[in-house]
mmCIF file of C-alpha atoms in Angstrom:
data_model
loop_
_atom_site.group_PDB
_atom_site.id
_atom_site.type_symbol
_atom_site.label_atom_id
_atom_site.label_comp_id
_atom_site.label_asym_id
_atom_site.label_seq_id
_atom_site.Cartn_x
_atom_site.Cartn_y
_atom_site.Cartn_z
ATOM 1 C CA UNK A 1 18.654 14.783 3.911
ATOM 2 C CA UNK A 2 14.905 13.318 3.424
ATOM 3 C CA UNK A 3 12.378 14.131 5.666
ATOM 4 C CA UNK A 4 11.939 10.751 6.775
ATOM 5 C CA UNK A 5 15.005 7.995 6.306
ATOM 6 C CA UNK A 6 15.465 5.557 4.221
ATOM 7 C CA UNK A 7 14.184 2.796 6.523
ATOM 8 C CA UNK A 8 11.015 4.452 6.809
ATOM 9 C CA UNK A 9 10.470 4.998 3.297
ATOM 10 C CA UNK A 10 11.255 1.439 2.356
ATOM 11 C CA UNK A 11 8.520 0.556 5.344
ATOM 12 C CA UNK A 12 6.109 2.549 4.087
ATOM 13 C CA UNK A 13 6.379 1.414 0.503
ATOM 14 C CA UNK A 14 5.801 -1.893 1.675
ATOM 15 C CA UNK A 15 2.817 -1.334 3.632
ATOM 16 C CA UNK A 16 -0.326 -2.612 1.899
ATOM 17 C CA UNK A 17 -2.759 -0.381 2.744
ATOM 18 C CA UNK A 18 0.108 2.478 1.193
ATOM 19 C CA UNK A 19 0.820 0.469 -2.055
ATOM 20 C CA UNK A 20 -3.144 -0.201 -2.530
ATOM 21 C CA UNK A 21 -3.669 3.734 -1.785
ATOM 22 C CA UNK A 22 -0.284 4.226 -4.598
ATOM 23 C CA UNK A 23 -2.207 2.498 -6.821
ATOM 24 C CA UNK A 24 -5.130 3.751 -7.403
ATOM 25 C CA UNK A 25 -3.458 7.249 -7.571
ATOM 26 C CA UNK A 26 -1.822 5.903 -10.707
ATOM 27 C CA UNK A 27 -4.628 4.268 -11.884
ATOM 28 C CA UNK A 28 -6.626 7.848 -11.827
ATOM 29 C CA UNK A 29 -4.018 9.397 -13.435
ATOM 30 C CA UNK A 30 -3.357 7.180 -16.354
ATOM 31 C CA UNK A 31 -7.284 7.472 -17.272
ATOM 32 C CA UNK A 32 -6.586 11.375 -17.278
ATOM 33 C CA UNK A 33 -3.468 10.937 -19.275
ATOM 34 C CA UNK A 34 -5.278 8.978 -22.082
ATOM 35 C CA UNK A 35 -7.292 11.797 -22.016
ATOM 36 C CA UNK A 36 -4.978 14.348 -22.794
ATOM 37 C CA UNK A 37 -4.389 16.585 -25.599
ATOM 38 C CA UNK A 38 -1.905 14.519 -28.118
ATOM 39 C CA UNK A 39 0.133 17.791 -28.549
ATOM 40 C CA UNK A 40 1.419 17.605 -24.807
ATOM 41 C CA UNK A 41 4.825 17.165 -24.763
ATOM 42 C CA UNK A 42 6.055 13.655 -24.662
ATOM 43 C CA UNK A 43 2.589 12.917 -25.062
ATOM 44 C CA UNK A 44 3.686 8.981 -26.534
ATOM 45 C CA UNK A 45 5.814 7.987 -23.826
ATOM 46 C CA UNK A 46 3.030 9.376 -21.202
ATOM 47 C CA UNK A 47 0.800 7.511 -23.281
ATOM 48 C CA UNK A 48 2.405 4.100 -22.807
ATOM 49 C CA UNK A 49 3.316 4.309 -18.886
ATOM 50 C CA UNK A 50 -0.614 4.909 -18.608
ATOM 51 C CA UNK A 51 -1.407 1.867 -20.934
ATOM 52 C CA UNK A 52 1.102 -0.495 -18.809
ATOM 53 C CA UNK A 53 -0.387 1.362 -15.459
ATOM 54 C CA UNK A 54 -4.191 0.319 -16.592
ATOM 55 C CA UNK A 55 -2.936 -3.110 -17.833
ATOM 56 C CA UNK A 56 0.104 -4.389 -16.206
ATOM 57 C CA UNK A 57 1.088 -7.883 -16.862
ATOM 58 C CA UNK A 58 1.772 -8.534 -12.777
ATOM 59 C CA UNK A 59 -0.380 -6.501 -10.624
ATOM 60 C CA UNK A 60 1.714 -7.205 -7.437
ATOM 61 C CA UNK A 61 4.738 -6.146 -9.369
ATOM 62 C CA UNK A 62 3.215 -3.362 -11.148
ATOM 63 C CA UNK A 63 2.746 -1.936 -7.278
ATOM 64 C CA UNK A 64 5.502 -2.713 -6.173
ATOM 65 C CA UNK A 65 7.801 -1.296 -8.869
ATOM 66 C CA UNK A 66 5.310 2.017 -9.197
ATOM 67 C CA UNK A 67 5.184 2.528 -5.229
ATOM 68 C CA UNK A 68 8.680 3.149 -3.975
ATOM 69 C CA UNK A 69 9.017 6.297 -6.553
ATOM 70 C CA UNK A 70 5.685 8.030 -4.777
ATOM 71 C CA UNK A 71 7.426 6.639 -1.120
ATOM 72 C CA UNK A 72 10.320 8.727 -1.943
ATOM 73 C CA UNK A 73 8.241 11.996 -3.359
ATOM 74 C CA UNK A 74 9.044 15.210 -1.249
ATOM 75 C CA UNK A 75 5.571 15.549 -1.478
ATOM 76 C CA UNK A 76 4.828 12.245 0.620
ATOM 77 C CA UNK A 77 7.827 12.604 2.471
ATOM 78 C CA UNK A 78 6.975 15.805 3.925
ATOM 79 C CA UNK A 79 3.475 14.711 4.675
ATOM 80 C CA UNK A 80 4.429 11.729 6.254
ATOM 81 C CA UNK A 81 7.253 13.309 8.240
ATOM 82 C CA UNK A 82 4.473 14.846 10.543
ATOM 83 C CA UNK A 83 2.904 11.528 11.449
ATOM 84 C CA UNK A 84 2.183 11.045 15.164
ATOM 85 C CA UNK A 85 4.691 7.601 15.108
ATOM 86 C CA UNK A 86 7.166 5.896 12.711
ATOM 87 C CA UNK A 87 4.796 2.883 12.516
ATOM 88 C CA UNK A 88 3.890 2.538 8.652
ATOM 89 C CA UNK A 89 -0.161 3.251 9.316
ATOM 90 C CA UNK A 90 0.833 6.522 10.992
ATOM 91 C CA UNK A 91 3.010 7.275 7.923
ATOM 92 C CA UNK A 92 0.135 5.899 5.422
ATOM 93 C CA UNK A 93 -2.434 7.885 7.087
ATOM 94 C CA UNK A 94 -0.039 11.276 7.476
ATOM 95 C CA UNK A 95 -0.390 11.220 3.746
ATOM 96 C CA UNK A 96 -3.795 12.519 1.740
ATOM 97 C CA UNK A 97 -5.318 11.234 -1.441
ATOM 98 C CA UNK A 98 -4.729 14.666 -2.501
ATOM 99 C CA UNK A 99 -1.088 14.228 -1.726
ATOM 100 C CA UNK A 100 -0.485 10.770 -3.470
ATOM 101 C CA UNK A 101 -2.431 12.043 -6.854
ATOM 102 C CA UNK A 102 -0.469 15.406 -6.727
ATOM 103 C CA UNK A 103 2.849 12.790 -6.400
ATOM 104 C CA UNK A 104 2.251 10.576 -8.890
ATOM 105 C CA UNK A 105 1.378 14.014 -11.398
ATOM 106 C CA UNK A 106 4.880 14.859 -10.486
ATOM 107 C CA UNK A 107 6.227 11.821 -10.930
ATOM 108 C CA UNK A 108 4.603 11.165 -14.326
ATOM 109 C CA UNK A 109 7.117 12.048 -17.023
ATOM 110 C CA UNK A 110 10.058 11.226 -15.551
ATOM 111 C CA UNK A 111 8.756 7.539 -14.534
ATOM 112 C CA UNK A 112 7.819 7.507 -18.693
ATOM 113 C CA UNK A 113 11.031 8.549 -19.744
ATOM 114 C CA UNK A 114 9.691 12.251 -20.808
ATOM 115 C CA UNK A 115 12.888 14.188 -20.190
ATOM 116 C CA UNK A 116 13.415 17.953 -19.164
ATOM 117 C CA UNK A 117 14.838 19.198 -22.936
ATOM 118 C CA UNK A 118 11.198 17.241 -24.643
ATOM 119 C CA UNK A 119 8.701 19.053 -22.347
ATOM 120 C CA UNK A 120 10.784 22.577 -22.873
ATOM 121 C CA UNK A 121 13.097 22.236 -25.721
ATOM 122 C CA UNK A 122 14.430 25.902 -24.696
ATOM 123 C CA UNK A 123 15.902 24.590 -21.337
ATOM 124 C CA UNK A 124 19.077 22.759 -22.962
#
């Protein structure tokens, strides 16, 4: 079981102050991903999540469609699990910067389609 339900998660992702917060941790990390060495494994695919993330077509949908997957991070769920109240600013603020960049590292390859076997072909 999550460390916060799915009612709260779903309120938090749609909190603005959250999303805006969400996005900009995306935002940072897609400038360090175009920055990467090209040798990193699935280095193309990381590449083009952190093309869309700097130039999205719909910048309400590109948060909303990039938000619920750092709402549902154990990283942010655990942080916001120790929030004072259930109300989405206490969740939002539970949560540091540090936290949402950290969660959206995590998230990275699997939200560009890098899987397991590509980043350590030994592991299938």
């Amino acid at each position: 079981m999550p460390a916060l339900s799915l009612t709260a998660m779903h309120t938090l992702a749609l909190y603005g102050p959250f999303a805006a917060r969400v996005r900009m941790a995306w935002t940072y990390v897609a400038r360090q991903v175009l920055d990467e060495d090209p040798a990193t494994p699935g280095n193309p695919l990381r590449v083009s999540l952190a093309r869309s993330v700097l130039n999205p077509t719909d910048l309400t949908g590109a948060t909303s469609g990039l938000t619920p997957v750092i709402a549902t991070c154990e990283t942010v769920l655990t942080a916001a699990a120790d929030a004072p109240s259930p109300e989405p600013a206490a969740l939002c603020d539970a949560v540091t910067d540090d936290q949402l960049i950290t969660a959206v590292k995590d998230a990275w390859n699997i939200t560009a389609g890098v899987t397991p076997a590509l980043v350590d072909p030994s592991a299938t």
